[in-house]
Amino acid sequence: MSASHLTKNALARSLKSLMEHTPLNKITVKHLVDDCGVNRQTFYYHFQDIYALLEWIYKTEAVESLTEYRSYSTWTDGFYKIFCYIENNKAFCFNTLDSLGRNHLDGYLYEVTYDLIMGVIDELACGIQVRSEDKEFVANFYTLAFTGLIIQWMRSNMSEQPKQIIEKLSELIEGSVVRALHRYENKLPST
């Protein structure tokens, strides 16, 4: 692992540690570098600000680990991993949810969920002639619904078990993506 990556990881660990007990908007670069044991120049060499570090954390810790779940048979496992990430990083995610960094949490949730759903849609659309814009519209619709469920779950203090949510969700959407794709199949422009 490169020295740059090691430094970024150390800064990430420090930020997550500080967010255990301090609101994100109260954490300064000085707090962060003092906790991490590096100087300000080192921080600014790697990140523009604390929000850039926050974004990097979400992208590197969770987004990359979900690429194997982009199929119809595995999307529920991928979705479950998103819930597990939030549960395992509860203080970090809750602190982000209640801060100016909320857009990074929203962006993370949207990106990983859209990627999972688009993989499923591409698989299910095999043999169905659907414009890419229509597939993207369907993926966006389901992504927004799923991310809304996750945010609501967090807002309700994670009271419901993720497996129960995923079961209900799976039952709700069973066959609905294929039906949506078939509805858009006839919308292809004539040649």
C-alpha positions as a LaTeX table, in Angstrom:
\begin{tabular}{lrrr}
\hline
Residue & $x$ (\AA) & $y$ (\AA) & $z$ (\AA) \\
\hline
Met1 & 0.00 & 0.00 & 0.00 \\
Ser2 & 1.40 & 3.40 & $-0.94$ \\
Ala3 & 2.38 & 6.02 & 1.63 \\
Ser4 & $-0.32$ & 8.30 & 0.23 \\
His5 & $-2.99$ & 5.66 & 0.77 \\
Leu6 & $-1.73$ & 4.95 & 4.28 \\
Thr7 & $-1.95$ & 8.67 & 5.13 \\
Lys8 & $-5.47$ & 8.92 & 3.70 \\
Asn9 & $-6.53$ & 5.89 & 5.74 \\
Ala10 & $-5.03$ & 7.38 & 8.91 \\
Leu11 & $-6.90$ & 10.65 & 8.31 \\
Ala12 & $-10.09$ & 8.68 & 7.68 \\
Arg13 & $-9.71$ & 6.73 & 10.93 \\
Ser14 & $-9.12$ & 9.99 & 12.82 \\
Leu15 & $-12.19$ & 11.65 & 11.33 \\
Lys16 & $-14.38$ & 8.65 & 12.11 \\
Ser17 & $-13.00$ & 8.53 & 15.65 \\
Leu18 & $-13.64$ & 12.24 & 16.21 \\
Met19 & $-17.17$ & 11.87 & 14.80 \\
Glu20 & $-17.93$ & 9.34 & 17.54 \\
His21 & $-18.32$ & 12.23 & 19.98 \\
Thr22 & $-18.13$ & 15.49 & 18.02 \\
Pro23 & $-20.56$ & 16.82 & 15.40 \\
Leu24 & $-18.97$ & 17.02 & 11.97 \\
Asn25 & $-19.47$ & 20.78 & 11.71 \\
Lys26 & $-17.45$ & 21.22 & 14.93 \\
Ile27 & $-14.44$ & 19.26 & 13.69 \\
Thr28 & $-11.66$ & 21.38 & 12.25 \\
Val29 & $-8.64$ & 20.42 & 10.21 \\
Lys30 & $-6.56$ & 21.30 & 13.29 \\
His31 & $-8.52$ & 18.80 & 15.40 \\
Leu32 & $-8.06$ & 16.20 & 12.72 \\
Val33 & $-4.31$ & 16.64 & 12.17 \\
Asp34 & $-3.66$ & 16.80 & 15.92 \\
Asp35 & $-5.56$ & 13.55 & 16.40 \\
Cys36 & $-3.84$ & 11.90 & 13.44 \\
Gly37 & $-0.34$ & 13.19 & 14.17 \\
Val38 & 0.28 & 14.83 & 10.80 \\
Asn39 & 0.64 & 18.48 & 9.84 \\
Arg40 & $-1.87$ & 20.67 & 8.02 \\
Gln41 & 0.16 & 20.59 & 4.81 \\
Thr42 & $-0.10$ & 16.82 & 4.75 \\
Phe43 & $-3.87$ & 17.02 & 5.12 \\
Tyr44 & $-4.20$ & 19.62 & 2.35 \\
Tyr45 & $-1.89$ & 17.65 & 0.10 \\
His46 & $-4.49$ & 14.86 & 0.09 \\
Phe47 & $-7.82$ & 16.64 & 0.61 \\
Gln48 & $-9.28$ & 20.04 & $-0.14$ \\
Asp49 & $-11.29$ & 20.05 & 3.09 \\
Ile50 & $-12.92$ & 17.76 & 5.62 \\
Tyr51 & $-15.89$ & 17.16 & 3.31 \\
Ala52 & $-13.54$ & 15.86 & 0.60 \\
Leu53 & $-12.17$ & 13.40 & 3.16 \\
Leu54 & $-15.71$ & 12.43 & 4.12 \\
Glu55 & $-16.54$ & 11.73 & 0.48 \\
Trp56 & $-13.34$ & 9.71 & 0.07 \\
Ile57 & $-14.27$ & 7.58 & 3.09 \\
Tyr58 & $-17.68$ & 6.71 & 1.69 \\
Lys59 & $-16.30$ & 5.94 & $-1.76$ \\
Thr60 & $-13.40$ & 3.78 & $-0.66$ \\
Glu61 & $-14.96$ & 1.94 & 2.26 \\
Ala62 & $-18.20$ & 0.86 & 0.75 \\
Val63 & $-18.67$ & 1.59 & $-2.93$ \\
Glu64 & $-15.89$ & $-0.62$ & $-4.23$ \\
Ser65 & $-16.94$ & $-3.65$ & $-2.20$ \\
Leu66 & $-20.37$ & $-3.98$ & $-3.82$ \\
Thr67 & $-19.49$ & $-4.61$ & $-7.47$ \\
Glu68 & $-20.04$ & $-8.37$ & $-7.11$ \\
Tyr69 & $-23.71$ & $-7.89$ & $-6.17$ \\
Arg70 & $-24.95$ & $-6.36$ & $-9.42$ \\
Ser71 & $-27.22$ & $-9.24$ & $-10.47$ \\
Tyr72 & $-30.81$ & $-10.25$ & $-9.93$ \\
Ser73 & $-29.79$ & $-13.18$ & $-7.75$ \\
Thr74 & $-27.43$ & $-11.14$ & $-5.52$ \\
Trp75 & $-28.88$ & $-7.62$ & $-5.25$ \\
Thr76 & $-30.47$ & $-8.36$ & $-1.87$ \\
Asp77 & $-27.04$ & $-9.35$ & $-0.52$ \\
Gly78 & $-25.59$ & $-6.10$ & $-1.81$ \\
Phe79 & $-28.41$ & $-4.12$ & $-0.28$ \\
Tyr80 & $-27.86$ & $-5.94$ & 3.00 \\
Lys81 & $-24.16$ & $-4.94$ & 2.89 \\
Ile82 & $-25.24$ & $-1.30$ & 2.68 \\
Phe83 & $-27.33$ & $-1.72$ & 5.83 \\
Cys84 & $-24.42$ & $-3.50$ & 7.55 \\
Tyr85 & $-22.02$ & $-0.70$ & 6.62 \\
Ile86 & $-24.37$ & 1.82 & 8.21 \\
Glu87 & $-24.85$ & $-0.33$ & 11.32 \\
Asn88 & $-21.10$ & $-0.90$ & 11.67 \\
Asn89 & $-20.39$ & 2.82 & 11.23 \\
Lys90 & $-23.47$ & 4.10 & 13.05 \\
Ala91 & $-21.96$ & 7.19 & 14.73 \\
Phe92 & $-20.16$ & 8.18 & 11.54 \\
Cys93 & $-23.26$ & 7.79 & 9.35 \\
Phe94 & $-25.65$ & 9.42 & 11.84 \\
Asn95 & $-23.26$ & 12.32 & 12.33 \\
Thr96 & $-23.07$ & 12.74 & 8.55 \\
Leu97 & $-26.86$ & 12.52 & 8.23 \\
Asp98 & $-27.30$ & 15.39 & 10.68 \\
Ser99 & $-24.64$ & 17.67 & 9.18 \\
Leu100 & $-23.73$ & 19.78 & 6.21 \\
Gly101 & $-22.02$ & 16.63 & 4.94 \\
Arg102 & $-25.41$ & 15.00 & 4.37 \\
Asn103 & $-24.98$ & 15.27 & 0.62 \\
His104 & $-21.99$ & 12.89 & 0.87 \\
Leu105 & $-24.12$ & 10.28 & 2.63 \\
Asp106 & $-26.88$ & 10.79 & 0.08 \\
Gly107 & $-24.33$ & 10.57 & $-2.73$ \\
Tyr108 & $-22.84$ & 7.39 & $-1.31$ \\
Leu109 & $-26.25$ & 5.75 & $-0.90$ \\
Tyr110 & $-27.36$ & 6.82 & $-4.37$ \\
Glu111 & $-24.16$ & 5.67 & $-6.06$ \\
Val112 & $-24.01$ & 2.21 & $-4.52$ \\
Thr113 & $-27.73$ & 1.59 & $-4.87$ \\
Tyr114 & $-27.90$ & 2.84 & $-8.48$ \\
Asp115 & $-24.96$ & 0.63 & $-9.39$ \\
Leu116 & $-26.66$ & $-2.44$ & $-7.89$ \\
Ile117 & $-30.00$ & $-1.69$ & $-9.53$ \\
Met118 & $-28.53$ & $-0.87$ & $-12.93$ \\
Gly119 & $-26.73$ & $-4.22$ & $-12.88$ \\
Val120 & $-30.04$ & $-5.95$ & $-12.22$ \\
Ile121 & $-31.80$ & $-3.93$ & $-14.92$ \\
Asp122 & $-29.10$ & $-4.69$ & $-17.49$ \\
Glu123 & $-29.42$ & $-8.39$ & $-16.68$ \\
Leu124 & $-33.23$ & $-8.40$ & $-16.81$ \\
Ala125 & $-33.32$ & $-6.31$ & $-19.99$ \\
Cys126 & $-31.40$ & $-8.94$ & $-21.91$ \\
Gly127 & $-33.60$ & $-9.74$ & $-24.91$ \\
Ile128 & $-35.84$ & $-6.72$ & $-24.30$ \\
Gln129 & $-35.29$ & $-3.74$ & $-26.56$ \\
Val130 & $-35.31$ & $-0.78$ & $-24.19$ \\
Arg131 & $-33.60$ & 2.56 & $-24.70$ \\
Ser132 & $-30.77$ & 3.27 & $-22.28$ \\
Glu133 & $-32.57$ & 6.47 & $-21.16$ \\
Asp134 & $-35.57$ & 4.39 & $-20.13$ \\
Lys135 & $-33.41$ & 1.87 & $-18.26$ \\
Glu136 & $-31.75$ & 4.80 & $-16.48$ \\
Phe137 & $-35.16$ & 6.23 & $-15.59$ \\
Val138 & $-36.28$ & 2.92 & $-14.07$ \\
Ala139 & $-32.97$ & 2.59 & $-12.19$ \\
Asn140 & $-33.28$ & 6.16 & $-10.88$ \\
Phe141 & $-36.85$ & 5.52 & $-9.69$ \\
Tyr142 & $-35.90$ & 2.39 & $-7.72$ \\
Thr143 & $-32.69$ & 3.98 & $-6.45$ \\
Leu144 & $-34.57$ & 6.94 & $-5.00$ \\
Ala145 & $-37.10$ & 4.61 & $-3.39$ \\
Phe146 & $-34.39$ & 2.41 & $-1.88$ \\
Thr147 & $-32.28$ & 5.31 & $-0.60$ \\
Gly148 & $-35.40$ & 6.88 & 0.88 \\
Leu149 & $-36.06$ & 3.62 & 2.74 \\
Ile150 & $-32.53$ & 3.60 & 4.13 \\
Ile151 & $-32.71$ & 7.23 & 5.28 \\
Gln152 & $-36.11$ & 6.59 & 6.89 \\
Trp153 & $-34.69$ & 3.49 & 8.59 \\
Met154 & $-31.86$ & 5.61 & 9.99 \\
Arg155 & $-34.29$ & 8.34 & 11.09 \\
Ser156 & $-36.38$ & 5.71 & 12.92 \\
Asn157 & $-33.23$ & 4.79 & 14.88 \\
Met158 & $-32.72$ & 1.59 & 12.87 \\
Ser159 & $-35.58$ & $-0.05$ & 14.72 \\
Glu160 & $-36.49$ & $-2.56$ & 12.01 \\
Gln161 & $-34.13$ & $-5.40$ & 11.15 \\
Pro162 & $-32.47$ & $-4.92$ & 7.73 \\
Lys163 & $-33.30$ & $-8.50$ & 6.66 \\
Gln164 & $-37.01$ & $-7.78$ & 7.27 \\
Ile165 & $-36.85$ & $-4.59$ & 5.19 \\
Ile166 & $-35.10$ & $-6.41$ & 2.36 \\
Glu167 & $-37.64$ & $-9.27$ & 2.47 \\
Lys168 & $-40.52$ & $-6.80$ & 2.18 \\
Leu169 & $-38.73$ & $-4.91$ & $-0.55$ \\
Ser170 & $-37.95$ & $-8.06$ & $-2.50$ \\
Glu171 & $-41.58$ & $-9.15$ & $-2.31$ \\
Leu172 & $-42.77$ & $-5.69$ & $-3.36$ \\
Ile173 & $-40.61$ & $-5.40$ & $-6.44$ \\
Glu174 & $-40.66$ & $-9.04$ & $-7.56$ \\
Gly175 & $-41.44$ & $-8.84$ & $-11.25$ \\
Ser176 & $-42.06$ & $-5.10$ & $-11.25$ \\
Val177 & $-38.71$ & $-4.23$ & $-12.87$ \\
Val178 & $-39.35$ & $-6.65$ & $-15.73$ \\
Arg179 & $-42.89$ & $-5.26$ & $-16.16$ \\
Ala180 & $-41.47$ & $-1.72$ & $-16.27$ \\
Leu181 & $-38.90$ & $-2.73$ & $-18.89$ \\
His182 & $-41.61$ & $-4.35$ & $-21.00$ \\
Arg183 & $-43.71$ & $-1.17$ & $-20.80$ \\
Tyr184 & $-40.77$ & 0.79 & $-22.19$ \\
Glu185 & $-40.02$ & $-1.82$ & $-24.84$ \\
Asn186 & $-42.64$ & $-0.37$ & $-27.17$ \\
Lys187 & $-41.24$ & 3.13 & $-26.75$ \\
Leu188 & $-38.28$ & 2.55 & $-29.06$ \\
Pro189 & $-38.11$ & 5.05 & $-31.92$ \\
Ser190 & $-39.06$ & 3.57 & $-35.27$ \\
Thr191 & $-36.28$ & 3.18 & $-37.82$ \\
\hline
\end{tabular}
